[in-house]
PDB file of C-alpha atoms in Angstrom:
ATOM      1  CA  MET A   1      13.667  -9.959 -17.888  1.00  0.00           C
ATOM      2  CA  LYS A   2      13.971  -7.154 -16.926  1.00  0.00           C
ATOM      3  CA  LYS A   3      14.690  -5.771 -13.595  1.00  0.00           C
ATOM      4  CA  PHE A   4      13.545  -3.509 -11.379  1.00  0.00           C
ATOM      5  CA  GLY A   5      15.912  -1.594  -9.677  1.00  0.00           C
ATOM      6  CA  THR A   6      15.799  -0.709  -5.251  1.00  0.00           C
ATOM      7  CA  PHE A   7      14.567   2.848  -6.551  1.00  0.00           C
ATOM      8  CA  SER A   8      11.138   1.780  -8.979  1.00  0.00           C
ATOM      9  CA  GLY A   9      10.977  -1.511  -7.398  1.00  0.00           C
ATOM     10  CA  VAL A  10      11.232  -1.086  -2.677  1.00  0.00           C
ATOM     11  CA  PHE A  11      11.825   1.914  -2.630  1.00  0.00           C
ATOM     12  CA  VAL A  12       8.625   3.877  -4.301  1.00  0.00           C
ATOM     13  CA  PRO A  13       6.025   1.063  -3.860  1.00  0.00           C
ATOM     14  CA  SER A  14       6.642   2.236   0.697  1.00  0.00           C
ATOM     15  CA  TYR A  15       7.085   5.071   0.606  1.00  0.00           C
ATOM     16  CA  GLU A  16       3.583   5.193  -1.868  1.00  0.00           C
ATOM     17  CA  ALA A  17       2.197   3.044   1.029  1.00  0.00           C
ATOM     18  CA  ILE A  18       3.727   5.096   3.761  1.00  0.00           C
ATOM     19  CA  LEU A  19       2.599   7.875   2.392  1.00  0.00           C
ATOM     20  CA  GLY A  20      -1.079   7.376   0.337  1.00  0.00           C
ATOM     21  CA  ALA A  21      -2.616   5.923   3.591  1.00  0.00           C
ATOM     22  CA  VAL A  22      -0.854   6.330   6.799  1.00  0.00           C
ATOM     23  CA  LEU A  23      -0.198   9.553   6.429  1.00  0.00           C
ATOM     24  CA  PHE A  24      -3.112  11.151   4.633  1.00  0.00           C
ATOM     25  CA  LEU A  25      -5.896   9.120   6.568  1.00  0.00           C
ATOM     26  CA  ILE A  26      -4.355   7.531   9.223  1.00  0.00           C
ATOM     27  CA  LEU A  27      -2.375  10.617  10.934  1.00  0.00           C
ATOM     28  CA  PRO A  28      -5.735  12.907  10.841  1.00  0.00           C
ATOM     29  CA  VAL A  29      -7.151  11.424  12.764  1.00  0.00           C
ATOM     30  CA  LEU A  30      -5.236   9.860  14.919  1.00  0.00           C
ATOM     31  CA  VAL A  31      -4.370  13.378  16.391  1.00  0.00           C
ATOM     32  CA  ALA A  32      -7.626  14.124  16.512  1.00  0.00           C
ATOM     33  CA  GLY A  33      -8.283  11.050  18.418  1.00  0.00           C
ATOM     34  CA  VAL A  34      -5.298  11.421  21.570  1.00  0.00           C
ATOM     35  CA  GLY A  35      -3.155  14.906  19.708  1.00  0.00           C
ATOM     36  CA  LEU A  36      -0.813  16.311  18.647  1.00  0.00           C
ATOM     37  CA  SER A  37       2.200  15.195  21.071  1.00  0.00           C
ATOM     38  CA  ASN A  38       0.845  11.826  21.557  1.00  0.00           C
ATOM     39  CA  MET A  39       0.399  11.094  17.486  1.00  0.00           C
ATOM     40  CA  LEU A  40       3.664  11.909  17.773  1.00  0.00           C
ATOM     41  CA  ILE A  41       5.018   9.010  20.348  1.00  0.00           C
ATOM     42  CA  ILE A  42       2.936   7.307  18.549  1.00  0.00           C
ATOM     43  CA  VAL A  43       4.763   7.850  15.272  1.00  0.00           C
ATOM     44  CA  VAL A  44       8.082   7.246  17.141  1.00  0.00           C
ATOM     45  CA  LEU A  45       7.590   3.771  18.774  1.00  0.00           C
ATOM     46  CA  ALA A  46       5.920   3.038  15.415  1.00  0.00           C
ATOM     47  CA  ASN A  47       9.435   3.898  13.303  1.00  0.00           C
ATOM     48  CA  THR A  48      11.662   2.533  15.944  1.00  0.00           C
ATOM     49  CA  ALA A  49      10.148  -1.099  14.906  1.00  0.00           C
ATOM     50  CA  THR A  50      10.619  -0.744  11.232  1.00  0.00           C
ATOM     51  CA  LEU A  51      14.174   0.462  11.855  1.00  0.00           C
ATOM     52  CA  ALA A  52      14.445  -3.419  13.908  1.00  0.00           C
ATOM     53  CA  THR A  53      13.192  -5.254  10.938  1.00  0.00           C
ATOM     54  CA  ALA A  54      14.856  -3.218   8.247  1.00  0.00           C
ATOM     55  CA  PHE A  55      17.979  -3.630  10.352  1.00  0.00           C
ATOM     56  CA  SER A  56      17.844  -7.328   9.948  1.00  0.00           C
ATOM     57  CA  ILE A  57      16.409  -7.411   6.591  1.00  0.00           C
ATOM     58  CA  ALA A  58      19.694  -5.387   6.388  1.00  0.00           C
ATOM     59  CA  ASP A  59      22.302  -8.726   8.031  1.00  0.00           C
ATOM     60  CA  CYS A  60      19.949 -11.336   6.287  1.00  0.00           C
ATOM     61  CA  THR A  61      20.674 -10.204   3.697  1.00  0.00           C
ATOM     62  CA  THR A  62      24.261  -8.990   3.946  1.00  0.00           C
ATOM     63  CA  ASN A  63      24.921 -12.960   4.187  1.00  0.00           C
ATOM     64  CA  LEU A  64      23.545 -13.815   0.918  1.00  0.00           C
ATOM     65  CA  GLN A  65      25.443 -14.278  -2.119  1.00  0.00           C
ATOM     66  CA  ARG A  66      22.215 -13.337  -4.052  1.00  0.00           C
ATOM     67  CA  ILE A  67      18.882 -12.895  -3.676  1.00  0.00           C
ATOM     68  CA  GLY A  68      16.674 -13.145  -6.650  1.00  0.00           C
ATOM     69  CA  GLY A  69      14.146 -12.918  -7.797  1.00  0.00           C
ATOM     70  CA  GLY A  70      10.888 -12.812  -5.357  1.00  0.00           C
ATOM     71  CA  GLY A  71      11.682 -10.107  -2.750  1.00  0.00           C
ATOM     72  CA  MET A  72      11.002 -10.746   0.932  1.00  0.00           C
ATOM     73  CA  PHE A  73       9.886 -14.550   0.568  1.00  0.00           C
ATOM     74  CA  ALA A  74      13.567 -14.861  -1.518  1.00  0.00           C
ATOM     75  CA  VAL A  75      15.244 -13.176   0.967  1.00  0.00           C
ATOM     76  CA  SER A  76      13.199 -15.070   4.444  1.00  0.00           C
ATOM     77  CA  LYS A  77      14.042 -18.501   2.521  1.00  0.00           C
ATOM     78  CA  ARG A  78      17.330 -18.537   1.506  1.00  0.00           C
ATOM     79  CA  SER A  79      17.787 -16.705   5.252  1.00  0.00           C
ATOM     80  CA  LEU A  80      16.620 -17.963   7.474  1.00  0.00           C
ATOM     81  CA  GLY A  81      16.163 -21.931   5.556  1.00  0.00           C
ATOM     82  CA  LYS A  82      12.782 -23.874   3.509  1.00  0.00           C
ATOM     83  CA  ALA A  83      10.868 -24.721   6.658  1.00  0.00           C
ATOM     84  CA  PHE A  84      11.302 -21.421   8.852  1.00  0.00           C
ATOM     85  CA  GLY A  85      11.333 -19.057   4.983  1.00  0.00           C
ATOM     86  CA  GLY A  86       8.338 -20.876   3.520  1.00  0.00           C
ATOM     87  CA  SER A  87       6.418 -20.361   6.751  1.00  0.00           C
ATOM     88  CA  ILE A  88       6.803 -16.989   7.158  1.00  0.00           C
ATOM     89  CA  GLY A  89       6.389 -16.310   3.469  1.00  0.00           C
ATOM     90  CA  ILE A  90       2.274 -17.428   3.599  1.00  0.00           C
ATOM     91  CA  GLN A  91       1.758 -14.593   6.785  1.00  0.00           C
ATOM     92  CA  LEU A  92       4.115 -12.325   4.249  1.00  0.00           C
ATOM     93  CA  PHE A  93       1.304 -12.977   1.574  1.00  0.00           C
ATOM     94  CA  LEU A  94      -1.281 -13.064   3.950  1.00  0.00           C
ATOM     95  CA  ALA A  95       0.201  -9.747   4.733  1.00  0.00           C
ATOM     96  CA  GLN A  96       0.146  -8.626   0.734  1.00  0.00           C
ATOM     97  CA  SER A  97      -2.990  -9.754   0.377  1.00  0.00           C
ATOM     98  CA  ALA A  98      -5.327  -8.076   2.940  1.00  0.00           C
ATOM     99  CA  SER A  99      -2.943  -4.925   2.377  1.00  0.00           C
ATOM    100  CA  ILE A 100      -4.953  -5.066  -1.301  1.00  0.00           C
ATOM    101  CA  GLY A 101      -8.652  -4.053   0.525  1.00  0.00           C
ATOM    102  CA  PHE A 102      -7.290  -2.062   3.000  1.00  0.00           C
ATOM    103  CA  TYR A 103      -6.001   0.375   0.655  1.00  0.00           C
ATOM    104  CA  ALA A 104      -8.900   0.097  -1.954  1.00  0.00           C
ATOM    105  CA  ILE A 105     -11.326   1.205   0.989  1.00  0.00           C
ATOM    106  CA  ALA A 106      -8.092   3.694   2.052  1.00  0.00           C
ATOM    107  CA  PHE A 107      -8.705   4.947  -1.483  1.00  0.00           C
ATOM    108  CA  ALA A 108     -12.095   4.544  -1.367  1.00  0.00           C
ATOM    109  CA  ASP A 109     -12.968   6.353   1.257  1.00  0.00           C
ATOM    110  CA  PRO A 110     -11.948  10.010   0.165  1.00  0.00           C
ATOM    111  CA  LEU A 111     -12.948   9.289  -3.551  1.00  0.00           C
ATOM    112  CA  GLN A 112     -16.399   8.878  -1.948  1.00  0.00           C
ATOM    113  CA  LYS A 113     -16.790  12.079  -0.661  1.00  0.00           C
ATOM    114  CA  LEU A 114     -15.507  14.152  -4.153  1.00  0.00           C
ATOM    115  CA  LEU A 115     -18.352  11.960  -6.052  1.00  0.00           C
ATOM    116  CA  ALA A 116     -20.784  12.341  -3.366  1.00  0.00           C
ATOM    117  CA  GLY A 117     -20.822  16.635  -5.296  1.00  0.00           C
ATOM    118  CA  ILE A 118     -20.860  15.122  -8.733  1.00  0.00           C
ATOM    119  CA  PRO A 119     -24.113  15.527  -9.716  1.00  0.00           C
ATOM    120  CA  SER A 120     -25.143  12.270 -11.351  1.00  0.00           C
ATOM    121  CA  ALA A 121     -24.061  10.913  -8.426  1.00  0.00           C
ATOM    122  CA  VAL A 122     -26.154  12.323  -6.283  1.00  0.00           C
ATOM    123  CA  GLN A 123     -28.625  10.548  -9.080  1.00  0.00           C
ATOM    124  CA  LEU A 124     -27.620   7.521  -9.127  1.00  0.00           C
ATOM    125  CA  ILE A 125     -26.929   6.851  -5.557  1.00  0.00           C
ATOM    126  CA  GLU A 126     -30.808   7.776  -4.771  1.00  0.00           C
ATOM    127  CA  GLN A 127     -32.190   6.024  -7.160  1.00  0.00           C
ATOM    128  CA  TYR A 128     -30.314   3.133  -5.730  1.00  0.00           C
ATOM    129  CA  GLY A 129     -30.476   4.392  -2.255  1.00  0.00           C
ATOM    130  CA  LEU A 130     -27.033   3.732  -1.250  1.00  0.00           C
ATOM    131  CA  SER A 131     -25.895   4.139   1.665  1.00  0.00           C
ATOM    132  CA  ILE A 132     -22.275   5.529   2.247  1.00  0.00           C
ATOM    133  CA  LEU A 133     -21.035   2.295   3.169  1.00  0.00           C
ATOM    134  CA  VAL A 134     -22.668   0.316  -0.179  1.00  0.00           C
ATOM    135  CA  GLN A 135     -21.265   3.421  -2.058  1.00  0.00           C
ATOM    136  CA  LYS A 136     -17.930   3.002  -0.158  1.00  0.00           C
ATOM    137  CA  GLN A 137     -17.584  -0.913  -0.750  1.00  0.00           C
ATOM    138  CA  ILE A 138     -18.246  -0.609  -4.192  1.00  0.00           C
ATOM    139  CA  ILE A 139     -16.079   1.378  -4.628  1.00  0.00           C
ATOM    140  CA  GLY A 140     -12.956  -0.505  -3.150  1.00  0.00           C
ATOM    141  CA  THR A 141     -14.021  -3.797  -4.976  1.00  0.00           C
ATOM    142  CA  VAL A 142     -14.057  -1.582  -8.762  1.00  0.00           C
ATOM    143  CA  ILE A 143     -10.442  -0.596  -7.433  1.00  0.00           C
ATOM    144  CA  ALA A 144      -9.072  -3.522  -6.978  1.00  0.00           C
ATOM    145  CA  VAL A 145     -10.298  -4.808 -10.005  1.00  0.00           C
ATOM    146  CA  ILE A 146      -8.804  -1.761 -11.789  1.00  0.00           C
ATOM    147  CA  ALA A 147      -5.359  -2.731  -9.458  1.00  0.00           C
ATOM    148  CA  PHE A 148      -6.247  -6.487 -10.855  1.00  0.00           C
ATOM    149  CA  ILE A 149      -6.109  -5.579 -14.644  1.00  0.00           C
ATOM    150  CA  ALA A 150      -3.320  -3.765 -14.656  1.00  0.00           C
ATOM    151  CA  GLY A 151      -1.580  -6.115 -12.640  1.00  0.00           C
ATOM    152  CA  LEU A 152      -2.515  -8.883 -15.554  1.00  0.00           C
ATOM    153  CA  ILE A 153      -1.347  -6.063 -17.739  1.00  0.00           C
ATOM    154  CA  GLY A 154       2.356  -5.994 -16.327  1.00  0.00           C
ATOM    155  CA  ALA A 155       4.936  -4.496 -14.002  1.00  0.00           C
ATOM    156  CA  ASP A 156       6.511  -2.166 -16.227  1.00  0.00           C
ATOM    157  CA  PHE A 157       3.027  -0.656 -16.490  1.00  0.00           C
ATOM    158  CA  ILE A 158       2.808  -0.483 -12.577  1.00  0.00           C
ATOM    159  CA  VAL A 159       6.201   0.996 -11.880  1.00  0.00           C
ATOM    160  CA  LYS A 160       4.888   3.512 -14.972  1.00  0.00           C
ATOM    161  CA  ILE A 161       1.620   4.586 -13.133  1.00  0.00           C
ATOM    162  CA  GLN A 162       3.691   4.178  -9.836  1.00  0.00           C
ATOM    163  CA  MET A 163       6.172   6.899 -10.869  1.00  0.00           C
ATOM    164  CA  VAL A 164       3.233   9.477 -10.786  1.00  0.00           C
ATOM    165  CA  ILE A 165       1.968   8.488  -8.082  1.00  0.00           C
ATOM    166  CA  PHE A 166       4.881   8.985  -6.474  1.00  0.00           C
ATOM    167  CA  ILE A 167       5.828  12.492  -7.964  1.00  0.00           C
ATOM    168  CA  ILE A 168       2.223  13.166  -7.492  1.00  0.00           C
ATOM    169  CA  LEU A 169       1.844  12.076  -3.991  1.00  0.00           C
ATOM    170  CA  THR A 170       5.866  13.520  -3.302  1.00  0.00           C
ATOM    171  CA  VAL A 171       4.019  17.167  -4.486  1.00  0.00           C
ATOM    172  CA  SER A 172       0.875  16.997  -2.095  1.00  0.00           C
TER     173      SER A 172
END
């Protein structure tokens, strides 16, 4: 059984989640809406919640001999017990399920603007009379289907793709 280490299995996906959707899409809107100083206050306050969560997870995992497969669900189940850990596992599942849609929509937003500049795409959009919202929904659906197929291919394939995305995000 192939195992993914802390870097490729935990750090890279978390880094991509933060930098991909949040940093490039939400922070500019936040700065425009509340101003730079207020945005920095919001980021600092949000970071304190992140740090508290990280310390809690670290405390839970230090009391375990071996975590095994299952990620956060395994940590919560083994440190909090089956009943309480299972209820948190359901919430983790729902949160991960919702995040898939969030990331697909977050990626569809700039891609829609890019596709609107391609003449053949503009012709197709005009032919079917697609609104901007419908265009983003179609793009988001295609992205989610591609991600699903990549997931079916296997985690090894996804980790390779994530490393390429990691380098692109870091450079940008």
